[in-house]
């Protein structure tokens, strides 16, 4: 590998397999996956329900132990990695998963601040960072609102701010626009793209939303546990 490739490599997957269950119930879910993600790239992943998209995302996000093959994320091999290695890696990853998982007892700022405080910053710095990123996602006038006082789109923006506040090297988003109308869905994805590019991080976005295909640098398709690069975008909407 060239030194430049090494610097820009965020994810390198080779011949990855994944299984759920044990013994007679063991079932293979991911088959011989090969995939690369480079700094600054936005890659969209499509594919039918049940094809293994969320499983692959949680493996790349160090949220689940990798079993077989090679899965290198930010220079760390995750197959046979220890729990401690997985936990350490998670600090460098921004997660935007369905249901946005905001804490209802905390304001928008406090939800975002909590993520900022996973890193060595002062309380005051974390507070300022939270306010700045909420402003960047268009929520300057909702900083002290509680989730119950915000719309679905606004809550999703808080979740994005939370994922981005600590400058992750990678963003993993699982159907981030599923609960949003077309316009706010588009706005949310453009935010991920813009902030990701500004911060030089890579993002992998699982989506069924054909209206946002054009923001991708690359498209991949996962079906029945097999991953394919989509070369022809004209056929990507099927
Ligand atoms: P997708 O996100 O593409 O809909 P998933 O990764 O959620 O696909 O699921 C892929 C397959 O693995 C499905 O058949 C699902 O039922 C199964 N599956 C998902 N999570 C688990 C689990 N924790 N234990 C056992 N089977 C699972
Ligand atoms: Mg899923």
Tab-separated table of C-alpha atoms and ligand atoms in Angstrom:
chain	number	residue	atom	x	y	z
A	1	UNK	CA	0.000	0.000	0.000
A	2	UNK	CA	1.263	3.512	-0.847
A	3	UNK	CA	1.770	5.847	2.150
A	4	UNK	CA	-0.946	8.229	0.810
A	5	UNK	CA	-3.480	5.410	0.606
A	6	UNK	CA	-2.674	4.469	4.156
A	7	UNK	CA	-3.330	8.025	5.354
A	8	UNK	CA	-6.615	8.262	3.449
A	9	UNK	CA	-7.901	4.795	4.294
A	10	UNK	CA	-10.812	4.896	6.722
A	11	UNK	CA	-12.204	1.391	6.205
A	12	UNK	CA	-10.701	-1.634	4.467
A	13	UNK	CA	-12.817	-4.792	4.344
A	14	UNK	CA	-11.625	-8.010	2.748
A	15	UNK	CA	-13.487	-11.287	2.515
A	16	UNK	CA	-15.656	-10.484	5.517
A	17	UNK	CA	-18.281	-13.045	6.566
A	18	UNK	CA	-20.793	-12.730	9.368
A	19	UNK	CA	-23.077	-15.245	11.039
A	20	UNK	CA	-25.889	-15.003	13.584
A	21	UNK	CA	-26.726	-17.870	15.926
A	22	UNK	CA	-24.751	-20.942	16.876
A	23	UNK	CA	-24.889	-24.663	16.193
A	24	UNK	CA	-27.822	-25.782	14.063
A	25	UNK	CA	-29.266	-22.244	14.171
A	26	UNK	CA	-26.141	-20.630	12.771
A	27	UNK	CA	-27.019	-18.596	9.707
A	28	UNK	CA	-24.670	-16.699	7.404
A	29	UNK	CA	-25.767	-13.080	6.888
A	30	UNK	CA	-22.773	-11.447	5.134
A	31	UNK	CA	-20.855	-13.221	2.360
A	32	UNK	CA	-17.328	-12.394	1.241
A	33	UNK	CA	-17.697	-8.616	1.595
A	34	UNK	CA	-15.001	-6.420	0.027
A	35	UNK	CA	-15.225	-2.668	0.609
A	36	UNK	CA	-13.084	0.454	1.014
A	37	UNK	CA	-13.921	3.859	2.392
A	38	UNK	CA	-11.528	6.771	1.922
A	39	UNK	CA	-11.270	10.086	3.791
A	40	UNK	CA	-13.724	12.698	2.463
A	41	UNK	CA	-15.908	10.175	0.624
A	42	UNK	CA	-19.693	9.932	0.885
A	43	UNK	CA	-20.894	6.443	-0.024
A	44	UNK	CA	-24.569	5.474	-0.134
A	45	UNK	CA	-25.672	1.903	0.466
A	46	UNK	CA	-28.954	0.551	-0.853
A	47	UNK	CA	-30.558	-2.848	-0.728
A	48	UNK	CA	-33.732	-4.655	0.295
A	49	UNK	CA	-34.809	-5.028	3.897
A	50	UNK	CA	-33.119	-7.954	5.621
A	51	UNK	CA	-30.090	-7.967	3.325
A	52	UNK	CA	-27.598	-7.188	6.122
A	53	UNK	CA	-27.082	-3.402	5.824
A	54	UNK	CA	-27.480	-2.632	9.513
A	55	UNK	CA	-25.331	-5.641	10.425
A	56	UNK	CA	-22.519	-4.374	8.191
A	57	UNK	CA	-22.834	-0.850	9.623
A	58	UNK	CA	-22.654	-2.081	13.211
A	59	UNK	CA	-19.579	-4.184	12.343
A	60	UNK	CA	-17.847	-1.174	10.756
A	61	UNK	CA	-18.876	0.931	13.735
A	62	UNK	CA	-17.249	-1.453	16.243
A	63	UNK	CA	-20.677	-1.995	17.810
A	64	UNK	CA	-20.559	-5.745	17.190
A	65	UNK	CA	-17.632	-8.201	17.132
A	66	UNK	CA	-16.350	-9.136	13.694
A	67	UNK	CA	-15.924	-12.874	13.194
A	68	UNK	CA	-14.217	-13.814	9.946
A	69	UNK	CA	-12.125	-12.079	7.301
A	70	UNK	CA	-10.485	-8.663	7.560
A	71	UNK	CA	-12.152	-5.478	8.788
A	72	UNK	CA	-9.755	-2.596	9.380
A	73	UNK	CA	-11.228	0.669	10.627
A	74	UNK	CA	-8.960	3.688	11.202
A	75	UNK	CA	-5.958	1.412	11.249
A	76	UNK	CA	-7.419	-1.003	13.809
A	77	UNK	CA	-8.139	-4.610	12.810
A	78	UNK	CA	-11.532	-5.525	14.265
A	79	UNK	CA	-11.628	-9.265	13.660
A	80	UNK	CA	-10.585	-10.696	17.023
A	81	UNK	CA	-10.193	-7.213	18.538
A	82	UNK	CA	-10.672	-6.863	22.298
A	83	UNK	CA	-13.700	-5.107	23.850
A	84	UNK	CA	-11.388	-2.294	24.935
A	85	UNK	CA	-10.129	-1.783	21.379
A	86	UNK	CA	-13.714	-1.637	20.079
A	87	UNK	CA	-14.738	0.893	22.731
A	88	UNK	CA	-11.712	3.128	22.055
A	89	UNK	CA	-12.411	3.140	18.330
A	90	UNK	CA	-16.043	4.262	18.838
A	91	UNK	CA	-14.892	7.703	20.013
A	92	UNK	CA	-13.758	8.422	16.457
A	93	UNK	CA	-17.064	7.482	14.847
A	94	UNK	CA	-20.273	9.514	14.555
A	95	UNK	CA	-23.440	7.409	14.566
A	96	UNK	CA	-26.785	8.504	13.136
A	97	UNK	CA	-29.139	5.592	13.613
A	98	UNK	CA	-32.901	5.343	13.355
A	99	UNK	CA	-34.905	6.643	16.267
A	100	UNK	CA	-32.227	9.292	16.943
A	101	UNK	CA	-32.038	8.200	20.610
A	102	UNK	CA	-32.060	11.686	22.129
A	103	UNK	CA	-32.485	11.845	25.876
A	104	UNK	CA	-35.851	13.466	26.502
A	105	UNK	CA	-34.828	14.921	29.839
A	106	UNK	CA	-31.991	16.908	28.250
A	107	UNK	CA	-32.145	19.953	25.991
A	108	UNK	CA	-30.716	19.930	22.462
A	109	UNK	CA	-27.520	21.525	23.773
A	110	UNK	CA	-27.163	19.033	26.625
A	111	UNK	CA	-27.712	16.068	24.295
A	112	UNK	CA	-24.927	17.312	22.004
A	113	UNK	CA	-22.685	18.394	24.867
A	114	UNK	CA	-22.744	14.885	26.318
A	115	UNK	CA	-21.090	13.570	23.152
A	116	UNK	CA	-18.521	16.391	23.166
A	117	UNK	CA	-17.588	15.493	26.748
A	118	UNK	CA	-16.507	11.985	25.723
A	119	UNK	CA	-13.329	13.776	24.653
A	120	UNK	CA	-10.844	15.669	26.793
A	121	UNK	CA	-12.402	19.152	26.743
A	122	UNK	CA	-13.583	21.407	29.552
A	123	UNK	CA	-17.278	21.655	30.391
A	124	UNK	CA	-17.300	25.199	29.052
A	125	UNK	CA	-15.595	24.188	25.782
A	126	UNK	CA	-18.083	21.356	25.295
A	127	UNK	CA	-20.950	23.775	25.862
A	128	UNK	CA	-19.546	26.193	23.274
A	129	UNK	CA	-18.916	23.379	20.762
A	130	UNK	CA	-22.487	22.121	21.207
A	131	UNK	CA	-23.936	25.580	20.579
A	132	UNK	CA	-21.721	26.091	17.518
A	133	UNK	CA	-22.646	22.807	15.848
A	134	UNK	CA	-26.370	23.255	16.612
A	135	UNK	CA	-26.114	26.649	14.926
A	136	UNK	CA	-24.397	25.007	11.936
A	137	UNK	CA	-27.305	22.578	11.529
A	138	UNK	CA	-29.791	25.448	11.618
A	139	UNK	CA	-30.991	25.116	15.216
A	140	UNK	CA	-29.563	28.348	16.671
A	141	UNK	CA	-32.972	29.258	18.064
A	142	UNK	CA	-33.695	25.764	19.458
A	143	UNK	CA	-30.541	25.223	21.496
A	144	UNK	CA	-32.370	25.106	24.827
A	145	UNK	CA	-35.431	23.219	23.580
A	146	UNK	CA	-36.275	19.722	24.779
A	147	UNK	CA	-36.866	16.916	22.234
A	148	UNK	CA	-40.610	17.004	23.000
A	149	UNK	CA	-40.686	20.623	21.801
A	150	UNK	CA	-39.117	19.835	18.423
A	151	UNK	CA	-40.320	18.308	15.122
A	152	UNK	CA	-38.972	15.028	13.748
A	153	UNK	CA	-36.685	16.895	11.365
A	154	UNK	CA	-35.334	19.115	14.133
A	155	UNK	CA	-34.642	16.119	16.370
A	156	UNK	CA	-32.829	14.404	13.527
A	157	UNK	CA	-30.678	17.543	13.154
A	158	UNK	CA	-29.839	17.379	16.855
A	159	UNK	CA	-28.786	13.748	16.325
A	160	UNK	CA	-26.572	14.841	13.425
A	161	UNK	CA	-25.060	17.645	15.511
A	162	UNK	CA	-24.362	15.097	18.232
A	163	UNK	CA	-22.678	12.754	15.742
A	164	UNK	CA	-20.495	15.541	14.354
A	165	UNK	CA	-19.624	17.587	17.439
A	166	UNK	CA	-16.465	15.700	18.284
A	167	UNK	CA	-15.104	15.748	14.716
A	168	UNK	CA	-15.399	12.026	13.998
A	169	UNK	CA	-13.234	10.519	11.283
A	170	UNK	CA	-16.209	8.509	10.025
A	171	UNK	CA	-19.990	8.948	10.038
A	172	UNK	CA	-22.261	5.910	9.867
A	173	UNK	CA	-25.894	6.754	9.141
A	174	UNK	CA	-28.675	4.147	8.983
A	175	UNK	CA	-31.641	5.492	6.993
A	176	UNK	CA	-31.249	9.007	8.417
A	177	UNK	CA	-34.066	10.410	6.287
A	178	UNK	CA	-36.607	7.613	6.833
A	179	UNK	CA	-38.792	9.616	9.230
A	180	UNK	CA	-38.523	12.904	7.349
A	181	UNK	CA	-40.439	14.522	4.490
A	182	UNK	CA	-38.575	14.969	1.190
A	183	UNK	CA	-37.370	18.489	1.814
A	184	UNK	CA	-36.030	18.054	5.333
A	185	UNK	CA	-34.606	14.656	4.349
A	186	UNK	CA	-32.608	16.319	1.617
A	187	UNK	CA	-31.467	19.104	3.963
A	188	UNK	CA	-30.283	16.575	6.531
A	189	UNK	CA	-28.218	14.627	4.001
A	190	UNK	CA	-26.718	17.799	2.560
A	191	UNK	CA	-25.679	18.710	6.084
A	192	UNK	CA	-23.978	15.368	6.581
A	193	UNK	CA	-22.238	15.834	3.240
A	194	UNK	CA	-21.177	19.420	3.849
A	195	UNK	CA	-19.995	18.925	7.402
A	196	UNK	CA	-18.300	15.679	6.479
A	197	UNK	CA	-16.391	17.397	3.676
A	198	UNK	CA	-15.483	20.370	5.895
A	199	UNK	CA	-14.115	18.007	8.531
A	200	UNK	CA	-12.519	15.669	5.970
A	201	UNK	CA	-14.276	12.626	7.344
A	202	UNK	CA	-15.807	9.720	5.430
A	203	UNK	CA	-19.478	8.789	5.563
A	204	UNK	CA	-21.464	5.691	4.772
A	205	UNK	CA	-25.202	6.290	4.535
A	206	UNK	CA	-27.777	3.495	4.243
A	207	UNK	CA	-30.819	4.816	2.422
A	208	UNK	CA	-33.888	3.847	0.418
A	209	UNK	CA	-34.377	7.477	-0.547
A	210	UNK	CA	-33.769	7.790	-4.305
A	211	UNK	CA	-33.974	11.563	-4.125
A	212	UNK	CA	-30.589	11.806	-2.421
A	213	UNK	CA	-28.571	9.491	-4.687
A	214	UNK	CA	-26.820	12.449	-6.337
A	215	UNK	CA	-24.965	13.454	-3.163
A	216	UNK	CA	-22.959	10.228	-3.263
A	217	UNK	CA	-19.412	9.860	-4.509
A	218	UNK	CA	-20.165	6.158	-4.875
A	219	UNK	CA	-23.150	3.837	-4.568
A	220	UNK	CA	-23.062	0.278	-3.298
A	221	UNK	CA	-25.834	-2.307	-3.221
A	222	UNK	CA	-26.211	-5.040	-0.615
A	223	UNK	CA	-28.529	-7.919	-1.424
A	224	UNK	CA	-28.817	-11.224	0.443
A	225	UNK	CA	-25.520	-10.459	2.146
A	226	UNK	CA	-23.590	-9.805	-1.077
A	227	UNK	CA	-22.151	-6.337	-1.700
A	228	UNK	CA	-21.771	-4.876	-5.179
A	229	UNK	CA	-20.487	-1.537	-6.381
A	230	UNK	CA	-23.116	0.230	-8.513
A	231	UNK	CA	-21.419	1.506	-11.664
A	232	UNK	CA	-24.443	2.754	-13.536
A	233	UNK	CA	-26.554	5.234	-11.612
A	234	UNK	CA	-29.352	5.037	-14.148
A	235	UNK	CA	-30.123	1.614	-12.720
A	236	UNK	CA	-29.583	2.577	-9.107
A	237	UNK	CA	-33.174	3.590	-8.490
A	238	UNK	CA	-34.603	0.093	-8.900
B	1	LIG	P1	-31.092	-4.737	6.868
B	1	LIG	O1	-30.530	-3.640	7.721
B	1	LIG	O2	-30.541	-4.755	5.482
B	1	LIG	O3	-32.577	-4.747	6.859
B	1	LIG	P2	-30.149	-6.514	8.973
B	1	LIG	O4	-28.671	-6.397	9.057
B	1	LIG	O5	-30.940	-5.789	9.991
B	1	LIG	O6	-30.615	-6.141	7.492
B	1	LIG	O7	-30.549	-8.044	9.052
B	1	LIG	C1	-29.995	-9.029	8.186
B	1	LIG	C2	-30.523	-10.399	8.595
B	1	LIG	O8	-30.012	-10.764	9.876
B	1	LIG	C3	-32.036	-10.481	8.721
B	1	LIG	O9	-32.435	-11.743	8.268
B	1	LIG	C4	-32.279	-10.340	10.199
B	1	LIG	O10	-33.456	-11.001	10.577
B	1	LIG	C5	-31.063	-11.021	10.790
B	1	LIG	N1	-30.651	-10.437	12.088
B	1	LIG	C6	-30.413	-9.127	12.329
B	1	LIG	N2	-29.989	-8.938	13.601
B	1	LIG	C7	-29.964	-10.171	14.184
B	1	LIG	C8	-29.604	-10.664	15.478
B	1	LIG	N3	-29.193	-9.828	16.441
B	1	LIG	N4	-29.707	-11.991	15.701
B	1	LIG	C9	-30.110	-12.836	14.722
B	1	LIG	N5	-30.458	-12.453	13.469
B	1	LIG	C10	-30.385	-11.135	13.203
B	2	LIG	MG1	-31.516	-2.019	8.677
